[in-house]
Coordinates of C-alpha atoms in Angstrom, one line a residue:
M1 CA -24.1 36.8 -2.1
T2 CA -20.3 36.4 -1.5
A3 CA -19.1 33.1 -2.6
K4 CA -17.7 31.3 0.5
V5 CA -13.5 31.3 1.1
F6 CA -11.8 28.2 2.2
S7 CA -8.8 28.8 4.3
Y8 CA -6.1 26.4 5.1
V9 CA -2.9 26.0 7.3
V10 CA 0.4 24.7 6.2
T11 CA 2.5 24.0 9.6
V12 CA 6.1 23.4 8.7
G13 CA 8.3 22.3 11.7
G14 CA 5.7 24.7 13.8
T15 CA 5.5 27.5 11.9
D16 CA 1.8 28.2 10.6
H17 CA 1.3 29.4 6.7
K18 CA -2.1 31.2 6.2
N19 CA -3.8 31.2 3.0
N20 CA -2.1 34.7 1.9
K21 CA 1.1 32.7 1.7
I22 CA 0.2 29.3 0.3
V23 CA 0.6 29.1 -3.3
S24 CA -0.6 25.8 -4.0
I25 CA -1.1 22.5 -2.4
G26 CA -1.4 19.4 -3.9
Y27 CA -2.0 15.5 -2.2
R28 CA -2.1 12.6 -4.4
K29 CA -1.7 8.7 -3.3
S30 CA -1.5 5.6 -5.8
A31 CA -2.1 2.0 -5.3
A32 CA -1.2 -1.2 -7.7
K33 CA -3.1 -1.4 -10.9
L34 CA -4.7 -3.9 -9.1
P35 CA -4.2 -3.6 -5.1
T36 CA -3.8 -7.1 -3.7
S37 CA -0.4 -6.4 -2.6
G38 CA 1.8 -3.4 -1.4
C39 CA 2.4 -0.1 0.6
V40 CA 1.2 2.9 -0.6
T41 CA 2.9 6.2 0.5
G42 CA 1.0 9.5 0.6
C43 CA 2.3 12.3 -1.5
L44 CA 1.9 16.2 -0.9
E45 CA 3.5 19.1 -2.3
V46 CA 3.2 22.8 -1.1
T47 CA 4.3 25.6 -2.4
L48 CA 4.7 28.9 0.4
V49 CA 5.7 32.1 0.2
T50 CA 8.4 32.0 3.0
D51 CA 11.8 32.7 3.6
I52 CA 12.1 30.6 6.5
C53 CA 14.4 27.5 5.9
P54 CA 13.0 23.8 8.4
D55 CA 14.6 21.5 9.4
D56 CA 15.4 18.2 7.2
N57 CA 12.5 15.9 7.8
A58 CA 10.3 17.9 9.4
E59 CA 7.0 17.9 10.0
V60 CA 4.1 19.1 8.2
T61 CA 0.7 19.1 8.6
V62 CA -2.3 20.5 6.3
S63 CA -5.9 21.6 8.3
C64 CA -8.9 22.7 6.1
S65 CA -11.9 24.8 7.1
N66 CA -14.1 22.5 5.6
G67 CA -13.0 19.6 7.8
V68 CA -11.3 17.5 5.4
K69 CA -8.6 15.7 7.1
L70 CA -4.9 14.9 5.8
P71 CA -2.4 12.4 7.6
K72 CA 1.1 14.5 9.2
F73 CA 3.9 14.4 6.4
Y74 CA 7.9 15.0 6.5
I75 CA 10.0 16.5 4.4
A76 CA 11.8 14.6 1.6
S77 CA 13.2 17.5 -0.4
R78 CA 12.5 21.4 -1.1
S79 CA 12.9 23.5 -4.2
I80 CA 12.9 27.4 -4.7
P81 CA 10.6 27.8 -7.8
G82 CA 11.2 31.6 -7.6
T83 CA 12.2 34.4 -5.2
G84 CA 10.6 34.5 -1.6
L85 CA 8.9 31.1 -2.7
L86 CA 9.9 27.6 -1.3
K87 CA 8.7 24.0 -2.6
L88 CA 8.0 21.0 -0.4
V89 CA 7.8 17.6 -1.3
C90 CA 6.3 15.6 1.5
Y91 CA 5.2 12.1 2.3
D92 CA 3.4 10.5 5.3
R93 CA 5.0 8.1 7.5
M94 CA 5.0 5.1 5.0
M95 CA 7.8 7.1 3.9
F96 CA 9.8 5.8 7.7
S97 CA 9.3 2.1 6.5
D98 CA 12.4 1.9 4.5
R99 CA 14.5 1.3 7.7
D100 CA 15.9 -2.1 8.6
F101 CA 14.3 -3.9 10.2
D102 CA 16.0 -5.6 13.5
V103 CA 15.5 -9.4 14.4
S104 CA 17.8 -9.7 16.9
A105 CA 15.4 -9.3 19.8
Y106 CA 13.2 -12.6 18.5
Y107 CA 16.1 -14.5 19.0
G108 CA 17.2 -15.9 22.6
E109 CA 20.6 -17.9 23.3
E110 CA 23.6 -18.0 20.5
E111 CA 22.5 -21.5 19.9
D112 CA 19.3 -20.9 19.3
K113 CA 20.0 -18.5 16.1
K114 CA 21.1 -22.5 14.3
K115 CA 17.7 -23.2 14.9
T116 CA 14.2 -22.5 12.9
K117 CA 12.5 -19.4 14.3
T118 CA 9.0 -18.6 14.1
V119 CA 7.4 -15.4 15.4
L120 CA 4.1 -14.3 15.6
I121 CA 2.9 -12.2 13.0
S122 CA 1.2 -9.7 14.9
K123 CA 3.9 -9.7 16.9
V124 CA 6.6 -8.4 14.2
V125 CA 3.5 -5.5 12.4
S126 CA 3.6 -4.2 16.0
D127 CA 7.1 -3.9 15.9
I128 CA 7.0 -2.4 12.6
V129 CA 4.4 0.3 13.5
S130 CA 6.5 1.5 16.7
A131 CA 10.0 1.4 14.8
C132 CA 8.5 3.7 12.2
G133 CA 6.6 5.8 14.7
F134 CA 2.6 5.3 13.3
S135 CA 0.4 5.8 16.0
G136 CA -0.7 2.6 15.9
G137 CA -2.8 0.0 14.2
G138 CA -1.1 -3.2 12.0
A139 CA -3.9 -5.3 12.1
V140 CA -3.8 -8.1 9.3
D141 CA -5.2 -11.4 8.6
V142 CA -2.3 -13.4 6.8
Y143 CA -5.4 -16.2 6.1
G144 CA -4.1 -19.5 7.5
A145 CA -0.9 -18.0 8.9
E146 CA -0.3 -16.8 12.3
T147 CA 3.8 -17.3 12.8
V148 CA 6.7 -16.1 10.1
T149 CA 9.8 -17.7 10.3
V150 CA 12.4 -15.2 11.5
D151 CA 14.9 -16.0 8.4
D152 CA 12.0 -15.2 6.2
I153 CA 12.6 -11.6 7.4
K154 CA 16.0 -11.2 8.5
G155 CA 17.6 -8.8 6.0
K156 CA 14.6 -7.0 5.0
S157 CA 13.1 -3.5 5.2
C158 CA 10.1 -2.7 6.8
R159 CA 8.6 -2.1 4.3
E160 CA 9.7 -5.2 2.3
I161 CA 8.4 -7.2 5.2
L162 CA 4.7 -5.2 5.0
E163 CA 5.1 -6.4 1.8
L164 CA 5.9 -9.7 2.0
L165 CA 2.3 -9.7 4.5
S166 CA 0.5 -8.2 1.9
E167 CA 0.9 -11.0 -0.4
G168 CA -0.2 -13.3 1.5
A169 CA -3.1 -11.2 3.0
C170 CA -4.1 -10.1 -0.6
G171 CA -4.5 -6.4 0.1
I172 CA -2.5 -3.2 1.0
W173 CA -0.9 -1.0 3.4
Y174 CA -1.3 2.8 4.1
C175 CA -0.9 5.6 6.1
D176 CA -4.4 7.0 7.5
V177 CA -5.2 10.0 8.5
N178 CA -4.7 9.5 12.0
N179 CA -1.1 8.1 10.8
A180 CA -2.0 4.8 11.9
L181 CA -0.4 1.7 10.2
T182 CA -3.6 0.4 7.8
F183 CA -4.2 -2.8 5.8
L184 CA -7.0 -2.5 3.4
T185 CA -8.1 -5.9 1.9
F186 CA -8.7 -6.5 -1.9
G187 CA -12.9 -6.6 -2.0
T188 CA -13.3 -4.6 0.5
T189 CA -13.8 -0.6 1.5
N190 CA -12.9 1.9 4.0
T191 CA -14.8 4.1 3.9
L192 CA -17.6 6.2 1.5
V193 CA -17.3 9.5 -0.6
S194 CA -20.0 11.1 -1.7
S195 CA -20.0 14.5 -4.3
E196 CA -22.7 16.3 -5.4
I197 CA -20.6 18.4 -8.2
Y198 CA -18.9 16.3 -10.4
S199 CA -17.2 16.3 -14.1
A200 CA -18.5 13.5 -16.6
V201 CA -17.3 9.9 -15.0
K202 CA -15.6 7.7 -17.6
V203 CA -16.0 4.1 -17.1
G204 CA -13.9 1.2 -18.1
S205 CA -14.0 -2.4 -18.0
A206 CA -14.4 -4.4 -15.1
K207 CA -12.7 -7.3 -13.7
G208 CA -15.5 -9.7 -11.6
P209 CA -17.4 -10.6 -10.2
I210 CA -14.4 -12.7 -8.5
S211 CA -15.3 -16.3 -8.0
R212 CA -11.9 -18.2 -7.6
V213 CA -8.5 -17.8 -6.2
I214 CA -5.5 -19.3 -7.2
A215 CA -2.5 -18.8 -4.8
E216 CA 1.2 -20.2 -5.7
N217 CA 3.4 -20.7 -2.7
S218 CA 7.0 -18.9 -3.4
T219 CA 8.8 -21.3 -0.9
D220 CA 8.0 -24.5 -3.0
G221 CA 6.1 -23.4 -5.9
E222 CA 3.4 -25.6 -4.8
V223 CA -0.2 -24.1 -6.6
F224 CA -3.4 -23.9 -4.5
D225 CA -6.8 -23.4 -6.3
T226 CA -10.2 -22.9 -5.0
L227 CA -11.8 -23.8 -8.4
G228 CA -15.1 -21.7 -9.7
G229 CA -15.2 -19.5 -12.3
A230 CA -13.4 -20.1 -16.0
D231 CA -13.4 -16.4 -17.3
I232 CA -10.1 -14.7 -16.8
G233 CA -11.8 -11.5 -15.4
S234 CA -13.4 -13.7 -12.6
I235 CA -10.4 -15.0 -11.2
V236 CA -7.2 -13.7 -8.7
R237 CA -3.7 -14.7 -8.8
V238 CA -1.8 -14.2 -5.9
E239 CA 2.1 -15.7 -4.8
S240 CA 3.6 -15.8 -1.3
I241 CA 5.5 -17.8 0.8
F242 CA 1.9 -18.0 3.0
A243 CA 0.0 -20.1 0.1
S244 CA -1.5 -23.2 1.2
A245 CA -5.6 -24.3 0.2
E246 CA -6.6 -22.5 3.6
N247 CA -5.1 -19.2 2.7
A248 CA -6.6 -19.2 -0.7
A249 CA -10.0 -19.9 1.0
G250 CA -9.2 -17.3 2.9
I251 CA -8.9 -14.5 0.4
L252 CA -11.8 -15.7 -1.4
S253 CA -14.1 -15.3 1.3
T254 CA -13.3 -11.4 1.4
C255 CA -13.5 -10.8 -2.5
N256 CA -16.3 -13.2 -3.1
G257 CA -18.3 -11.6 -5.7
F258 CA -16.2 -7.9 -5.9
V259 CA -16.0 -6.3 -8.8
F260 CA -13.8 -3.8 -9.6
T261 CA -14.5 -1.4 -12.3
A262 CA -12.0 1.0 -14.0
F263 CA -13.3 4.9 -14.2
K264 CA -11.9 8.4 -13.8
C265 CA -13.5 11.6 -12.9
S266 CA -11.2 14.4 -13.5
R267 CA -12.6 16.8 -11.3
A268 CA -15.2 16.2 -8.1
L269 CA -15.7 18.6 -5.1
V270 CA -15.2 16.8 -2.0
T271 CA -15.7 18.0 1.7
S272 CA -14.9 14.1 3.4
D273 CA -11.9 12.2 3.8
V274 CA -10.5 10.6 0.3
E275 CA -8.6 7.6 1.0
I276 CA -7.1 4.8 -0.7
G277 CA -9.5 2.4 -1.5
C278 CA -12.6 4.2 -0.7
G279 CA -15.9 3.8 -1.9
V280 CA -16.8 6.9 -4.4
E281 CA -20.4 7.9 -5.2
F282 CA -21.8 9.2 -8.1
G283 CA -25.4 9.1 -8.3
D284 CA -26.2 5.7 -7.8
V285 CA -23.3 4.3 -8.5
T286 CA -20.4 3.8 -6.5
Y287 CA -16.7 2.9 -7.6
I288 CA -13.3 2.2 -6.3
C289 CA -11.2 4.9 -6.2
T290 CA -7.0 3.7 -6.1
N291 CA -5.8 6.6 -7.3
F292 CA -6.1 10.1 -6.3
M293 CA -5.1 13.5 -6.3
L294 CA -6.7 16.3 -4.2
H295 CA -6.2 20.0 -5.3
F296 CA -6.9 22.6 -2.2
T297 CA -8.3 25.9 -3.3
V298 CA -10.2 29.2 -1.6
K299 CA -13.7 27.5 -3.6
G300 CA -13.2 24.4 -2.1
V301 CA -11.4 20.9 -2.5
Y302 CA -11.2 19.3 -5.7
A303 CA -10.4 15.7 -6.6
E304 CA -8.9 13.9 -9.3
L305 CA -10.3 9.9 -8.9
S306 CA -10.0 7.1 -10.7
A307 CA -9.2 3.4 -10.9
P308 CA -6.1 2.3 -13.4
E309 CA -7.9 0.1 -16.6
L310 CA -6.2 -3.4 -16.4
S311 CA -5.3 -5.1 -19.6
E312 CA -5.8 -9.2 -19.9
S313 CA -2.0 -9.7 -19.0
E314 CA -3.2 -7.7 -15.5
Y315 CA -5.8 -9.9 -15.4
D316 CA -4.4 -13.6 -15.0
Y317 CA -1.4 -14.2 -17.8
L318 CA 2.2 -13.6 -17.3
N319 CA 4.0 -12.1 -20.1
R320 CA 7.5 -13.9 -21.3
L321 CA 10.1 -12.0 -19.1
R322 CA 8.2 -13.2 -15.9
R323 CA 7.6 -16.6 -17.0
E324 CA 11.0 -16.8 -17.8
S325 CA 12.1 -15.4 -14.0
K326 CA 9.7 -17.7 -12.2
S327 CA 11.0 -20.6 -13.8
S328 CA 14.5 -19.5 -12.7
V329 CA 16.1 -20.4 -10.0
K330 CA 15.1 -18.3 -6.6
S331 CA 16.7 -17.7 -3.2
G332 CA 14.2 -19.5 -0.3
R333 CA 13.0 -21.3 -2.5
T334 CA 13.2 -25.6 -1.8
Y335 CA 13.8 -28.0 -4.7
K336 CA 13.7 -31.6 -4.0
N337 CA 15.6 -32.0 -1.5
V338 CA 18.3 -28.6 -1.8
K339 CA 17.3 -25.3 -0.3
I340 CA 19.1 -22.2 -1.5
S341 CA 18.9 -19.5 1.4
K342 CA 20.5 -16.1 0.6
Y343 CA 22.5 -16.6 3.7
E344 CA 23.3 -20.3 3.5
G345 CA 23.6 -21.1 0.2
F346 CA 22.6 -24.4 -1.2
S347 CA 21.6 -27.1 1.9
F348 CA 20.3 -30.2 2.3
V349 CA 17.0 -30.4 3.5
G350 CA 15.9 -34.0 3.5
R351 CA 14.7 -36.8 1.5
D352 CA 10.9 -36.1 2.4
S353 CA 11.1 -32.5 1.5
K354 CA 9.8 -31.2 -1.6

């Protein structure tokens, strides 16, 4: 019996490169150790047999005969590892989120700039989707908050604003296979991947079941505790400008009972889309994958899948440097009746303010 050969097409700036011109294809994504905030950027590395020199930031796509889909990528760097070879390092649409975000449209008349302005979070995310060229998406629930002040997002990049929102919503942003900006809330999964051929799965410690959320407001330092489990592994700590009793309760409603288990599988044959935060089935057990690397070969797509081991400090405790940093004076935080602003310095906010 002849072994099945899988075929691939790597399209760079409109030029197709098929199996005989492909040396290697690798695709990876990696989230923070505990995926409760941040943005994840997918990275594609391809080495091709070609003399063609593509344009800067040229679009790169990969199509697979087994149906596995990947998002669109854009060239970030290139090198020539040998004669007639071209190696490209490319990133998905999240790469463009580093651009500055324009808040000027949120102001009205000139005198309005002196007032505290707020804007719908949904509007801000929609504008980021447009500014960065995502195909759509952007839905996020920042529990207990529908608006954000313009001062809180002024002077920030699109990525920094997404990270700010992710802290209040407790999860991570990524670009999905349809090139849409997508939010994955901690305690949920977006797809299920199964593999019948895989190497031994090494299982580590688990955090959970989650039963308690402690949210600290990064503006005034106030802490909101849902109460619940006292065990370090059952607690999720978050810090954001959106922290409130309603915010903490909302986060807990999503991740209550969730168990985050460290695992590692160095080789698994996959035939469906793999995404950050997906559930991975090995026999009767399902793990949540927060790190993956896909290798595209003529025998199929093989994946390295894992979720990292967490130390006790990453469960709950803060190390010395972080404690010192948290106790220091911070821009944007209110102290008694004085607020420190990035743009206005020290300002008096009234006797009744915290």
